[in-house]
Amino acid sequence: MEDKKDMPEDTSDVCCCCKKTERSEEERRKLINRLNRIEGQIRGIRGMLERDAYCNDILIQSAAVNAAVNSFNKELLSSHIHTCVVRDIREGKDEVVDELVATIQKLMK
């Protein structure tokens, strides 16, 4: 999680609604299915806590969630580079490279 000092005070200029990405129905479906599985894993972990499951078992499930989120991020990042980044560079919008570097740095924290 980021420190508040790293977060801009006014987030209106970095909102998610400013830019859009066109995705095929198949790509959208695959990403949503991944998120649905992750959501199910999270609910499973919550259930384990509610049932007082052994800490180690919960930690193993938590690690599985981390791996699933990382896999989701890799898939989305690859798609982003091949579509949005390539398009913007071809259009002369070189600032997309700085945006990509910042995103990768956040993913690597």
PDB file of N, CA and C in Angstrom:
ATOM      1  N   MET A   1       0.842  -1.176   0.000  1.00  0.00           N
ATOM      2  CA  MET A   1       0.000   0.000   0.000  1.00  0.00           C
ATOM      3  C   MET A   1       0.889   1.241   0.000  1.00  0.00           C
ATOM      4  N   GLU A   2       0.490   2.255  -0.719  1.00  0.00           N
ATOM      5  CA  GLU A   2       1.287   3.461  -0.839  1.00  0.00           C
ATOM      6  C   GLU A   2       1.097   4.357   0.367  1.00  0.00           C
ATOM      7  N   ASP A   3       2.154   5.105   0.699  1.00  0.00           N
ATOM      8  CA  ASP A   3       2.047   6.111   1.733  1.00  0.00           C
ATOM      9  C   ASP A   3       1.206   7.255   1.204  1.00  0.00           C
ATOM     10  N   LYS A   4       0.528   7.967   2.116  1.00  0.00           N
ATOM     11  CA  LYS A   4      -0.279   9.107   1.693  1.00  0.00           C
ATOM     12  C   LYS A   4       0.572  10.187   1.051  1.00  0.00           C
ATOM     13  N   LYS A   5       1.843  10.294   1.477  1.00  0.00           N
ATOM     14  CA  LYS A   5       2.713  11.314   0.899  1.00  0.00           C
ATOM     15  C   LYS A   5       2.975  11.052  -0.584  1.00  0.00           C
ATOM     16  N   ASP A   6       2.845   9.786  -1.033  1.00  0.00           N
ATOM     17  CA  ASP A   6       3.046   9.449  -2.438  1.00  0.00           C
ATOM     18  C   ASP A   6       1.805   9.712  -3.285  1.00  0.00           C
ATOM     19  N   MET A   7       0.691   9.936  -2.619  1.00  0.00           N
ATOM     20  CA  MET A   7      -0.578  10.124  -3.314  1.00  0.00           C
ATOM     21  C   MET A   7      -0.793  11.606  -3.581  1.00  0.00           C
ATOM     22  N   PRO A   8      -1.228  11.967  -4.793  1.00  0.00           N
ATOM     23  CA  PRO A   8      -1.519  13.375  -5.041  1.00  0.00           C
ATOM     24  C   PRO A   8      -2.727  13.820  -4.232  1.00  0.00           C
ATOM     25  N   GLU A   9      -2.715  15.079  -3.797  1.00  0.00           N
ATOM     26  CA  GLU A   9      -3.837  15.616  -3.030  1.00  0.00           C
ATOM     27  C   GLU A   9      -5.107  15.601  -3.873  1.00  0.00           C
ATOM     28  N   ASP A  10      -4.979  16.107  -5.099  1.00  0.00           N
ATOM     29  CA  ASP A  10      -6.108  16.170  -6.013  1.00  0.00           C
ATOM     30  C   ASP A  10      -5.922  15.085  -7.058  1.00  0.00           C
ATOM     31  N   THR A  11      -6.761  14.054  -6.989  1.00  0.00           N
ATOM     32  CA  THR A  11      -6.615  12.932  -7.910  1.00  0.00           C
ATOM     33  C   THR A  11      -7.470  13.079  -9.157  1.00  0.00           C
ATOM     34  N   SER A  12      -8.066  14.243  -9.360  1.00  0.00           N
ATOM     35  CA  SER A  12      -8.950  14.411 -10.520  1.00  0.00           C
ATOM     36  C   SER A  12      -8.198  14.284 -11.833  1.00  0.00           C
ATOM     37  N   ASP A  13      -6.888  14.613 -11.838  1.00  0.00           N
ATOM     38  CA  ASP A  13      -6.136  14.525 -13.085  1.00  0.00           C
ATOM     39  C   ASP A  13      -5.585  13.129 -13.339  1.00  0.00           C
ATOM     40  N   VAL A  14      -5.757  12.201 -12.410  1.00  0.00           N
ATOM     41  CA  VAL A  14      -5.283  10.842 -12.607  1.00  0.00           C
ATOM     42  C   VAL A  14      -6.423   9.826 -12.469  1.00  0.00           C
ATOM     43  N   CYS A  15      -7.630  10.266 -12.714  1.00  0.00           N
ATOM     44  CA  CYS A  15      -8.776   9.379 -12.545  1.00  0.00           C
ATOM     45  C   CYS A  15      -8.812   8.314 -13.640  1.00  0.00           C
ATOM     46  N   CYS A  16      -9.488   7.236 -13.346  1.00  0.00           N
ATOM     47  CA  CYS A  16      -9.580   6.124 -14.287  1.00  0.00           C
ATOM     48  C   CYS A  16     -10.492   6.435 -15.473  1.00  0.00           C
ATOM     49  N   CYS A  17     -11.321   7.451 -15.345  1.00  0.00           N
ATOM     50  CA  CYS A  17     -12.306   7.716 -16.386  1.00  0.00           C
ATOM     51  C   CYS A  17     -11.769   8.623 -17.494  1.00  0.00           C
ATOM     52  N   CYS A  18     -10.532   9.103 -17.351  1.00  0.00           N
ATOM     53  CA  CYS A  18      -9.974  10.016 -18.352  1.00  0.00           C
ATOM     54  C   CYS A  18      -9.565   9.280 -19.620  1.00  0.00           C
ATOM     55  N   LYS A  19      -9.024   8.093 -19.479  1.00  0.00           N
ATOM     56  CA  LYS A  19      -8.569   7.300 -20.611  1.00  0.00           C
ATOM     57  C   LYS A  19      -9.360   6.005 -20.633  1.00  0.00           C
ATOM     58  N   LYS A  20      -9.501   5.463 -21.804  1.00  0.00           N
ATOM     59  CA  LYS A  20     -10.220   4.193 -21.957  1.00  0.00           C
ATOM     60  C   LYS A  20      -9.391   3.265 -22.825  1.00  0.00           C
ATOM     61  N   THR A  21      -9.614   1.972 -22.668  1.00  0.00           N
ATOM     62  CA  THR A  21      -8.977   0.966 -23.499  1.00  0.00           C
ATOM     63  C   THR A  21     -10.053   0.101 -24.122  1.00  0.00           C
ATOM     64  N   GLU A  22     -10.038   0.029 -25.427  1.00  0.00           N
ATOM     65  CA  GLU A  22     -10.965  -0.861 -26.128  1.00  0.00           C
ATOM     66  C   GLU A  22     -10.432  -2.285 -26.011  1.00  0.00           C
ATOM     67  N   ARG A  23     -11.262  -3.198 -25.526  1.00  0.00           N
ATOM     68  CA  ARG A  23     -10.874  -4.602 -25.411  1.00  0.00           C
ATOM     69  C   ARG A  23     -11.872  -5.455 -26.164  1.00  0.00           C
ATOM     70  N   SER A  24     -11.365  -6.558 -26.680  1.00  0.00           N
ATOM     71  CA  SER A  24     -12.280  -7.495 -27.319  1.00  0.00           C
ATOM     72  C   SER A  24     -13.142  -8.123 -26.229  1.00  0.00           C
ATOM     73  N   GLU A  25     -14.269  -8.635 -26.625  1.00  0.00           N
ATOM     74  CA  GLU A  25     -15.159  -9.290 -25.671  1.00  0.00           C
ATOM     75  C   GLU A  25     -14.457 -10.483 -25.026  1.00  0.00           C
ATOM     76  N   GLU A  26     -13.657 -11.206 -25.803  1.00  0.00           N
ATOM     77  CA  GLU A  26     -12.928 -12.363 -25.273  1.00  0.00           C
ATOM     78  C   GLU A  26     -11.901 -11.937 -24.221  1.00  0.00           C
ATOM     79  N   GLU A  27     -11.138 -10.879 -24.505  1.00  0.00           N
ATOM     80  CA  GLU A  27     -10.146 -10.406 -23.544  1.00  0.00           C
ATOM     81  C   GLU A  27     -10.825  -9.933 -22.261  1.00  0.00           C
ATOM     82  N   ARG A  28     -11.898  -9.177 -22.403  1.00  0.00           N
ATOM     83  CA  ARG A  28     -12.649  -8.696 -21.239  1.00  0.00           C
ATOM     84  C   ARG A  28     -13.149  -9.877 -20.404  1.00  0.00           C
ATOM     85  N   ARG A  29     -13.702 -10.875 -21.075  1.00  0.00           N
ATOM     86  CA  ARG A  29     -14.242 -12.057 -20.398  1.00  0.00           C
ATOM     87  C   ARG A  29     -13.138 -12.792 -19.635  1.00  0.00           C
ATOM     88  N   LYS A  30     -11.965 -12.954 -20.262  1.00  0.00           N
ATOM     89  CA  LYS A  30     -10.858 -13.652 -19.603  1.00  0.00           C
ATOM     90  C   LYS A  30     -10.391 -12.900 -18.355  1.00  0.00           C
ATOM     91  N   LEU A  31     -10.257 -11.580 -18.461  1.00  0.00           N
ATOM     92  CA  LEU A  31      -9.818 -10.790 -17.305  1.00  0.00           C
ATOM     93  C   LEU A  31     -10.851 -10.838 -16.185  1.00  0.00           C
ATOM     94  N   ILE A  32     -12.118 -10.727 -16.536  1.00  0.00           N
ATOM     95  CA  ILE A  32     -13.181 -10.784 -15.522  1.00  0.00           C
ATOM     96  C   ILE A  32     -13.210 -12.154 -14.857  1.00  0.00           C
ATOM     97  N   ASN A  33     -13.020 -13.217 -15.639  1.00  0.00           N
ATOM     98  CA  ASN A  33     -12.989 -14.562 -15.054  1.00  0.00           C
ATOM     99  C   ASN A  33     -11.847 -14.698 -14.054  1.00  0.00           C
ATOM    100  N   ARG A  34     -10.677 -14.138 -14.394  1.00  0.00           N
ATOM    101  CA  ARG A  34      -9.545 -14.169 -13.459  1.00  0.00           C
ATOM    102  C   ARG A  34      -9.902 -13.442 -12.173  1.00  0.00           C
ATOM    103  N   LEU A  35     -10.500 -12.256 -12.308  1.00  0.00           N
ATOM    104  CA  LEU A  35     -10.879 -11.488 -11.120  1.00  0.00           C
ATOM    105  C   LEU A  35     -11.936 -12.220 -10.294  1.00  0.00           C
ATOM    106  N   ASN A  36     -12.853 -12.879 -10.954  1.00  0.00           N
ATOM    107  CA  ASN A  36     -13.874 -13.645 -10.226  1.00  0.00           C
ATOM    108  C   ASN A  36     -13.236 -14.767  -9.414  1.00  0.00           C
ATOM    109  N   ARG A  37     -12.227 -15.440 -10.002  1.00  0.00           N
ATOM    110  CA  ARG A  37     -11.532 -16.500  -9.263  1.00  0.00           C
ATOM    111  C   ARG A  37     -10.792 -15.912  -8.056  1.00  0.00           C
ATOM    112  N   ILE A  38     -10.137 -14.763  -8.252  1.00  0.00           N
ATOM    113  CA  ILE A  38      -9.420 -14.112  -7.152  1.00  0.00           C
ATOM    114  C   ILE A  38     -10.407 -13.720  -6.055  1.00  0.00           C
ATOM    115  N   GLU A  39     -11.531 -13.176  -6.462  1.00  0.00           N
ATOM    116  CA  GLU A  39     -12.565 -12.793  -5.490  1.00  0.00           C
ATOM    117  C   GLU A  39     -13.022 -14.012  -4.693  1.00  0.00           C
ATOM    118  N   GLY A  40     -13.182 -15.129  -5.363  1.00  0.00           N
ATOM    119  CA  GLY A  40     -13.561 -16.370  -4.673  1.00  0.00           C
ATOM    120  C   GLY A  40     -12.491 -16.818  -3.691  1.00  0.00           C
ATOM    121  N   GLN A  41     -11.225 -16.676  -4.091  1.00  0.00           N
ATOM    122  CA  GLN A  41     -10.137 -17.036  -3.184  1.00  0.00           C
ATOM    123  C   GLN A  41     -10.158 -16.153  -1.934  1.00  0.00           C
ATOM    124  N   ILE A  42     -10.397 -14.860  -2.123  1.00  0.00           N
ATOM    125  CA  ILE A  42     -10.455 -13.933  -0.989  1.00  0.00           C
ATOM    126  C   ILE A  42     -11.605 -14.317  -0.058  1.00  0.00           C
ATOM    127  N   ARG A  43     -12.753 -14.621  -0.629  1.00  0.00           N
ATOM    128  CA  ARG A  43     -13.891 -15.053   0.201  1.00  0.00           C
ATOM    129  C   ARG A  43     -13.546 -16.334   0.957  1.00  0.00           C
ATOM    130  N   GLY A  44     -12.799 -17.219   0.296  1.00  0.00           N
ATOM    131  CA  GLY A  44     -12.367 -18.453   0.956  1.00  0.00           C
ATOM    132  C   GLY A  44     -11.468 -18.174   2.148  1.00  0.00           C
ATOM    133  N   ILE A  45     -10.561 -17.226   1.984  1.00  0.00           N
ATOM    134  CA  ILE A  45      -9.672 -16.862   3.089  1.00  0.00           C
ATOM    135  C   ILE A  45     -10.477 -16.267   4.247  1.00  0.00           C
ATOM    136  N   ARG A  46     -11.437 -15.406   3.914  1.00  0.00           N
ATOM    137  CA  ARG A  46     -12.277 -14.835   4.968  1.00  0.00           C
ATOM    138  C   ARG A  46     -13.016 -15.951   5.720  1.00  0.00           C
ATOM    139  N   GLY A  47     -13.511 -16.918   4.968  1.00  0.00           N
ATOM    140  CA  GLY A  47     -14.181 -18.054   5.597  1.00  0.00           C
ATOM    141  C   GLY A  47     -13.245 -18.848   6.494  1.00  0.00           C
ATOM    142  N   MET A  48     -12.006 -19.015   6.054  1.00  0.00           N
ATOM    143  CA  MET A  48     -11.021 -19.714   6.882  1.00  0.00           C
ATOM    144  C   MET A  48     -10.806 -18.973   8.200  1.00  0.00           C
ATOM    145  N   LEU A  49     -10.711 -17.649   8.115  1.00  0.00           N
ATOM    146  CA  LEU A  49     -10.551 -16.850   9.342  1.00  0.00           C
ATOM    147  C   LEU A  49     -11.761 -17.009  10.256  1.00  0.00           C
ATOM    148  N   GLU A  50     -12.935 -16.976   9.659  1.00  0.00           N
ATOM    149  CA  GLU A  50     -14.163 -17.109  10.452  1.00  0.00           C
ATOM    150  C   GLU A  50     -14.237 -18.472  11.127  1.00  0.00           C
ATOM    151  N   ARG A  51     -13.626 -19.487  10.506  1.00  0.00           N
ATOM    152  CA  ARG A  51     -13.635 -20.844  11.074  1.00  0.00           C
ATOM    153  C   ARG A  51     -12.387 -21.117  11.925  1.00  0.00           C
ATOM    154  N   ASP A  52     -11.595 -20.071  12.171  1.00  0.00           N
ATOM    155  CA  ASP A  52     -10.369 -20.198  12.964  1.00  0.00           C
ATOM    156  C   ASP A  52      -9.411 -21.232  12.384  1.00  0.00           C
ATOM    157  N   ALA A  53      -9.244 -21.206  11.082  1.00  0.00           N
ATOM    158  CA  ALA A  53      -8.322 -22.133  10.426  1.00  0.00           C
ATOM    159  C   ALA A  53      -6.895 -21.859  10.887  1.00  0.00           C
ATOM    160  N   TYR A  54      -6.060 -22.849  10.740  1.00  0.00           N
ATOM    161  CA  TYR A  54      -4.653 -22.775  11.127  1.00  0.00           C
ATOM    162  C   TYR A  54      -3.956 -21.680  10.316  1.00  0.00           C
ATOM    163  N   CYS A  55      -3.148 -20.855  10.996  1.00  0.00           N
ATOM    164  CA  CYS A  55      -2.474 -19.704  10.366  1.00  0.00           C
ATOM    165  C   CYS A  55      -1.729 -20.097   9.099  1.00  0.00           C
ATOM    166  N   ASN A  56      -0.969 -21.178   9.166  1.00  0.00           N
ATOM    167  CA  ASN A  56      -0.173 -21.594   8.014  1.00  0.00           C
ATOM    168  C   ASN A  56      -1.056 -21.871   6.797  1.00  0.00           C
ATOM    169  N   ASP A  57      -2.208 -22.483   7.015  1.00  0.00           N
ATOM    170  CA  ASP A  57      -3.122 -22.776   5.907  1.00  0.00           C
ATOM    171  C   ASP A  57      -3.640 -21.487   5.271  1.00  0.00           C
ATOM    172  N   ILE A  58      -3.933 -20.498   6.105  1.00  0.00           N
ATOM    173  CA  ILE A  58      -4.403 -19.204   5.599  1.00  0.00           C
ATOM    174  C   ILE A  58      -3.286 -18.515   4.818  1.00  0.00           C
ATOM    175  N   LEU A  59      -2.075 -18.566   5.357  1.00  0.00           N
ATOM    176  CA  LEU A  59      -0.937 -17.948   4.670  1.00  0.00           C
ATOM    177  C   LEU A  59      -0.685 -18.575   3.304  1.00  0.00           C
ATOM    178  N   ILE A  60      -0.847 -19.869   3.207  1.00  0.00           N
ATOM    179  CA  ILE A  60      -0.669 -20.542   1.911  1.00  0.00           C
ATOM    180  C   ILE A  60      -1.725 -20.065   0.927  1.00  0.00           C
ATOM    181  N   GLN A  61      -2.960 -19.922   1.392  1.00  0.00           N
ATOM    182  CA  GLN A  61      -4.022 -19.422   0.509  1.00  0.00           C
ATOM    183  C   GLN A  61      -3.780 -17.966   0.128  1.00  0.00           C
ATOM    184  N   SER A  62      -3.269 -17.177   1.070  1.00  0.00           N
ATOM    185  CA  SER A  62      -2.951 -15.781   0.789  1.00  0.00           C
ATOM    186  C   SER A  62      -1.852 -15.686  -0.277  1.00  0.00           C
ATOM    187  N   ALA A  63      -0.852 -16.550  -0.182  1.00  0.00           N
ATOM    188  CA  ALA A  63       0.208 -16.583  -1.196  1.00  0.00           C
ATOM    189  C   ALA A  63      -0.367 -16.945  -2.562  1.00  0.00           C
ATOM    190  N   ALA A  64      -1.347 -17.835  -2.582  1.00  0.00           N
ATOM    191  CA  ALA A  64      -1.993 -18.203  -3.848  1.00  0.00           C
ATOM    192  C   ALA A  64      -2.728 -17.007  -4.444  1.00  0.00           C
ATOM    193  N   VAL A  65      -3.360 -16.203  -3.596  1.00  0.00           N
ATOM    194  CA  VAL A  65      -4.039 -14.990  -4.064  1.00  0.00           C
ATOM    195  C   VAL A  65      -3.020 -14.016  -4.642  1.00  0.00           C
ATOM    196  N   ASN A  66      -1.903 -13.832  -3.940  1.00  0.00           N
ATOM    197  CA  ASN A  66      -0.847 -12.946  -4.455  1.00  0.00           C
ATOM    198  C   ASN A  66      -0.373 -13.404  -5.828  1.00  0.00           C
ATOM    199  N   ALA A  67      -0.165 -14.702  -5.985  1.00  0.00           N
ATOM    200  CA  ALA A  67       0.279 -15.237  -7.272  1.00  0.00           C
ATOM    201  C   ALA A  67      -0.782 -14.996  -8.348  1.00  0.00           C
ATOM    202  N   ALA A  68      -2.046 -15.155  -7.988  1.00  0.00           N
ATOM    203  CA  ALA A  68      -3.131 -14.932  -8.948  1.00  0.00           C
ATOM    204  C   ALA A  68      -3.210 -13.467  -9.363  1.00  0.00           C
ATOM    205  N   VAL A  69      -3.061 -12.560  -8.410  1.00  0.00           N
ATOM    206  CA  VAL A  69      -3.079 -11.126  -8.726  1.00  0.00           C
ATOM    207  C   VAL A  69      -1.877 -10.774  -9.601  1.00  0.00           C
ATOM    208  N   ASN A  70      -0.703 -11.319  -9.272  1.00  0.00           N
ATOM    209  CA  ASN A  70       0.476 -11.071 -10.103  1.00  0.00           C
ATOM    210  C   ASN A  70       0.275 -11.580 -11.523  1.00  0.00           C
ATOM    211  N   SER A  71      -0.347 -12.724 -11.659  1.00  0.00           N
ATOM    212  CA  SER A  71      -0.622 -13.277 -12.982  1.00  0.00           C
ATOM    213  C   SER A  71      -1.587 -12.377 -13.755  1.00  0.00           C
ATOM    214  N   PHE A  72      -2.611 -11.890 -13.071  1.00  0.00           N
ATOM    215  CA  PHE A  72      -3.552 -10.946 -13.676  1.00  0.00           C
ATOM    216  C   PHE A  72      -2.815  -9.698 -14.152  1.00  0.00           C
ATOM    217  N   ASN A  73      -1.949  -9.163 -13.277  1.00  0.00           N
ATOM    218  CA  ASN A  73      -1.195  -7.955 -13.622  1.00  0.00           C
ATOM    219  C   ASN A  73      -0.284  -8.180 -14.825  1.00  0.00           C
ATOM    220  N   LYS A  74       0.381  -9.332 -14.882  1.00  0.00           N
ATOM    221  CA  LYS A  74       1.260  -9.622 -16.021  1.00  0.00           C
ATOM    222  C   LYS A  74       0.472  -9.681 -17.325  1.00  0.00           C
ATOM    223  N   GLU A  75      -0.676 -10.311 -17.275  1.00  0.00           N
ATOM    224  CA  GLU A  75      -1.531 -10.416 -18.462  1.00  0.00           C
ATOM    225  C   GLU A  75      -1.985  -9.032 -18.931  1.00  0.00           C
ATOM    226  N   LEU A  76      -2.457  -8.223 -17.989  1.00  0.00           N
ATOM    227  CA  LEU A  76      -2.941  -6.890 -18.325  1.00  0.00           C
ATOM    228  C   LEU A  76      -1.803  -5.985 -18.782  1.00  0.00           C
ATOM    229  N   LEU A  77      -0.649  -6.087 -18.137  1.00  0.00           N
ATOM    230  CA  LEU A  77       0.508  -5.286 -18.528  1.00  0.00           C
ATOM    231  C   LEU A  77       0.967  -5.631 -19.937  1.00  0.00           C
ATOM    232  N   SER A  78       1.011  -6.897 -20.250  1.00  0.00           N
ATOM    233  CA  SER A  78       1.398  -7.322 -21.593  1.00  0.00           C
ATOM    234  C   SER A  78       0.441  -6.759 -22.639  1.00  0.00           C
ATOM    235  N   SER A  79      -0.830  -6.867 -22.360  1.00  0.00           N
ATOM    236  CA  SER A  79      -1.834  -6.333 -23.272  1.00  0.00           C
ATOM    237  C   SER A  79      -1.673  -4.824 -23.415  1.00  0.00           C
ATOM    238  N   HIS A  80      -1.445  -4.143 -22.302  1.00  0.00           N
ATOM    239  CA  HIS A  80      -1.289  -2.690 -22.306  1.00  0.00           C
ATOM    240  C   HIS A  80      -0.102  -2.276 -23.179  1.00  0.00           C
ATOM    241  N   ILE A  81       1.010  -2.966 -23.022  1.00  0.00           N
ATOM    242  CA  ILE A  81       2.205  -2.634 -23.809  1.00  0.00           C
ATOM    243  C   ILE A  81       1.948  -2.864 -25.290  1.00  0.00           C
ATOM    244  N   HIS A  82       1.347  -3.997 -25.619  1.00  0.00           N
ATOM    245  CA  HIS A  82       1.121  -4.339 -27.026  1.00  0.00           C
ATOM    246  C   HIS A  82       0.062  -3.485 -27.706  1.00  0.00           C
ATOM    247  N   THR A  83      -0.813  -2.880 -26.929  1.00  0.00           N
ATOM    248  CA  THR A  83      -1.885  -2.088 -27.543  1.00  0.00           C
ATOM    249  C   THR A  83      -1.700  -0.598 -27.254  1.00  0.00           C
ATOM    250  N   CYS A  84      -1.996  -0.189 -26.053  1.00  0.00           N
ATOM    251  CA  CYS A  84      -2.004   1.232 -25.690  1.00  0.00           C
ATOM    252  C   CYS A  84      -0.640   1.895 -25.858  1.00  0.00           C
ATOM    253  N   VAL A  85       0.399   1.263 -25.335  1.00  0.00           N
ATOM    254  CA  VAL A  85       1.728   1.871 -25.380  1.00  0.00           C
ATOM    255  C   VAL A  85       2.222   1.974 -26.814  1.00  0.00           C
ATOM    256  N   VAL A  86       2.099   0.899 -27.568  1.00  0.00           N
ATOM    257  CA  VAL A  86       2.528   0.920 -28.974  1.00  0.00           C
ATOM    258  C   VAL A  86       1.757   1.977 -29.754  1.00  0.00           C
ATOM    259  N   ARG A  87       0.446   2.027 -29.548  1.00  0.00           N
ATOM    260  CA  ARG A  87      -0.376   3.021 -30.244  1.00  0.00           C
ATOM    261  C   ARG A  87       0.075   4.442 -29.923  1.00  0.00           C
ATOM    262  N   ASP A  88       0.261   4.727 -28.626  1.00  0.00           N
ATOM    263  CA  ASP A  88       0.642   6.078 -28.225  1.00  0.00           C
ATOM    264  C   ASP A  88       2.020   6.467 -28.746  1.00  0.00           C
ATOM    265  N   ILE A  89       2.958   5.543 -28.721  1.00  0.00           N
ATOM    266  CA  ILE A  89       4.293   5.845 -29.261  1.00  0.00           C
ATOM    267  C   ILE A  89       4.203   6.144 -30.752  1.00  0.00           C
ATOM    268  N   ARG A  90       3.428   5.348 -31.467  1.00  0.00           N
ATOM    269  CA  ARG A  90       3.261   5.594 -32.916  1.00  0.00           C
ATOM    270  C   ARG A  90       2.618   6.945 -33.186  1.00  0.00           C
ATOM    271  N   GLU A  91       1.776   7.396 -32.244  1.00  0.00           N
ATOM    272  CA  GLU A  91       1.126   8.707 -32.390  1.00  0.00           C
ATOM    273  C   GLU A  91       2.003   9.839 -31.864  1.00  0.00           C
ATOM    274  N   GLY A  92       3.235   9.524 -31.449  1.00  0.00           N
ATOM    275  CA  GLY A  92       4.152  10.546 -30.973  1.00  0.00           C
ATOM    276  C   GLY A  92       3.956  10.938 -29.518  1.00  0.00           C
ATOM    277  N   LYS A  93       3.167  10.172 -28.784  1.00  0.00           N
ATOM    278  CA  LYS A  93       2.909  10.472 -27.367  1.00  0.00           C
ATOM    279  C   LYS A  93       3.932   9.725 -26.505  1.00  0.00           C
ATOM    280  N   ASP A  94       5.166  10.219 -26.532  1.00  0.00           N
ATOM    281  CA  ASP A  94       6.265   9.550 -25.838  1.00  0.00           C
ATOM    282  C   ASP A  94       6.122   9.557 -24.321  1.00  0.00           C
ATOM    283  N   GLU A  95       5.264  10.419 -23.769  1.00  0.00           N
ATOM    284  CA  GLU A  95       5.054  10.450 -22.325  1.00  0.00           C
ATOM    285  C   GLU A  95       4.491   9.135 -21.795  1.00  0.00           C
ATOM    286  N   VAL A  96       3.954   8.315 -22.701  1.00  0.00           N
ATOM    287  CA  VAL A  96       3.426   7.018 -22.295  1.00  0.00           C
ATOM    288  C   VAL A  96       4.538   6.131 -21.732  1.00  0.00           C
ATOM    289  N   VAL A  97       5.771   6.358 -22.160  1.00  0.00           N
ATOM    290  CA  VAL A  97       6.897   5.578 -21.647  1.00  0.00           C
ATOM    291  C   VAL A  97       7.108   5.888 -20.166  1.00  0.00           C
ATOM    292  N   ASP A  98       7.051   7.165 -19.794  1.00  0.00           N
ATOM    293  CA  ASP A  98       7.178   7.541 -18.384  1.00  0.00           C
ATOM    294  C   ASP A  98       6.041   6.942 -17.559  1.00  0.00           C
ATOM    295  N   GLU A  99       4.843   6.962 -18.114  1.00  0.00           N
ATOM    296  CA  GLU A  99       3.685   6.374 -17.431  1.00  0.00           C
ATOM    297  C   GLU A  99       3.900   4.878 -17.223  1.00  0.00           C
ATOM    298  N   LEU A 100       4.418   4.211 -18.252  1.00  0.00           N
ATOM    299  CA  LEU A 100       4.677   2.772 -18.159  1.00  0.00           C
ATOM    300  C   LEU A 100       5.735   2.471 -17.104  1.00  0.00           C
ATOM    301  N   VAL A 101       6.813   3.242 -17.085  1.00  0.00           N
ATOM    302  CA  VAL A 101       7.872   3.048 -16.090  1.00  0.00           C
ATOM    303  C   VAL A 101       7.299   3.222 -14.685  1.00  0.00           C
ATOM    304  N   ALA A 102       6.496   4.252 -14.473  1.00  0.00           N
ATOM    305  CA  ALA A 102       5.885   4.488 -13.163  1.00  0.00           C
ATOM    306  C   ALA A 102       4.981   3.325 -12.767  1.00  0.00           C
ATOM    307  N   THR A 103       4.245   2.804 -13.713  1.00  0.00           N
ATOM    308  CA  THR A 103       3.358   1.673 -13.435  1.00  0.00           C
ATOM    309  C   THR A 103       4.154   0.442 -13.054  1.00  0.00           C
ATOM    310  N   ILE A 104       5.216   0.163 -13.800  1.00  0.00           N
ATOM    311  CA  ILE A 104       6.050  -1.016 -13.494  1.00  0.00           C
ATOM    312  C   ILE A 104       6.681  -0.862 -12.117  1.00  0.00           C
ATOM    313  N   GLN A 105       7.109   0.349 -11.771  1.00  0.00           N
ATOM    314  CA  GLN A 105       7.693   0.576 -10.449  1.00  0.00           C
ATOM    315  C   GLN A 105       6.662   0.294  -9.350  1.00  0.00           C
ATOM    316  N   LYS A 106       5.426   0.674  -9.561  1.00  0.00           N
ATOM    317  CA  LYS A 106       4.379   0.405  -8.576  1.00  0.00           C
ATOM    318  C   LYS A 106       4.129  -1.098  -8.462  1.00  0.00           C
ATOM    319  N   LEU A 107       4.147  -1.793  -9.586  1.00  0.00           N
ATOM    320  CA  LEU A 107       3.909  -3.231  -9.570  1.00  0.00           C
ATOM    321  C   LEU A 107       5.037  -3.981  -8.866  1.00  0.00           C
ATOM    322  N   MET A 108       6.227  -3.406  -8.865  1.00  0.00           N
ATOM    323  CA  MET A 108       7.388  -4.096  -8.286  1.00  0.00           C
ATOM    324  C   MET A 108       7.585  -3.794  -6.798  1.00  0.00           C
ATOM    325  N   LYS A 109       6.742  -2.976  -6.208  1.00  0.00           N
ATOM    326  CA  LYS A 109       6.880  -2.660  -4.770  1.00  0.00           C
ATOM    327  C   LYS A 109       6.586  -3.876  -3.934  1.00  0.00           C
TER     328      LYS A 109
END
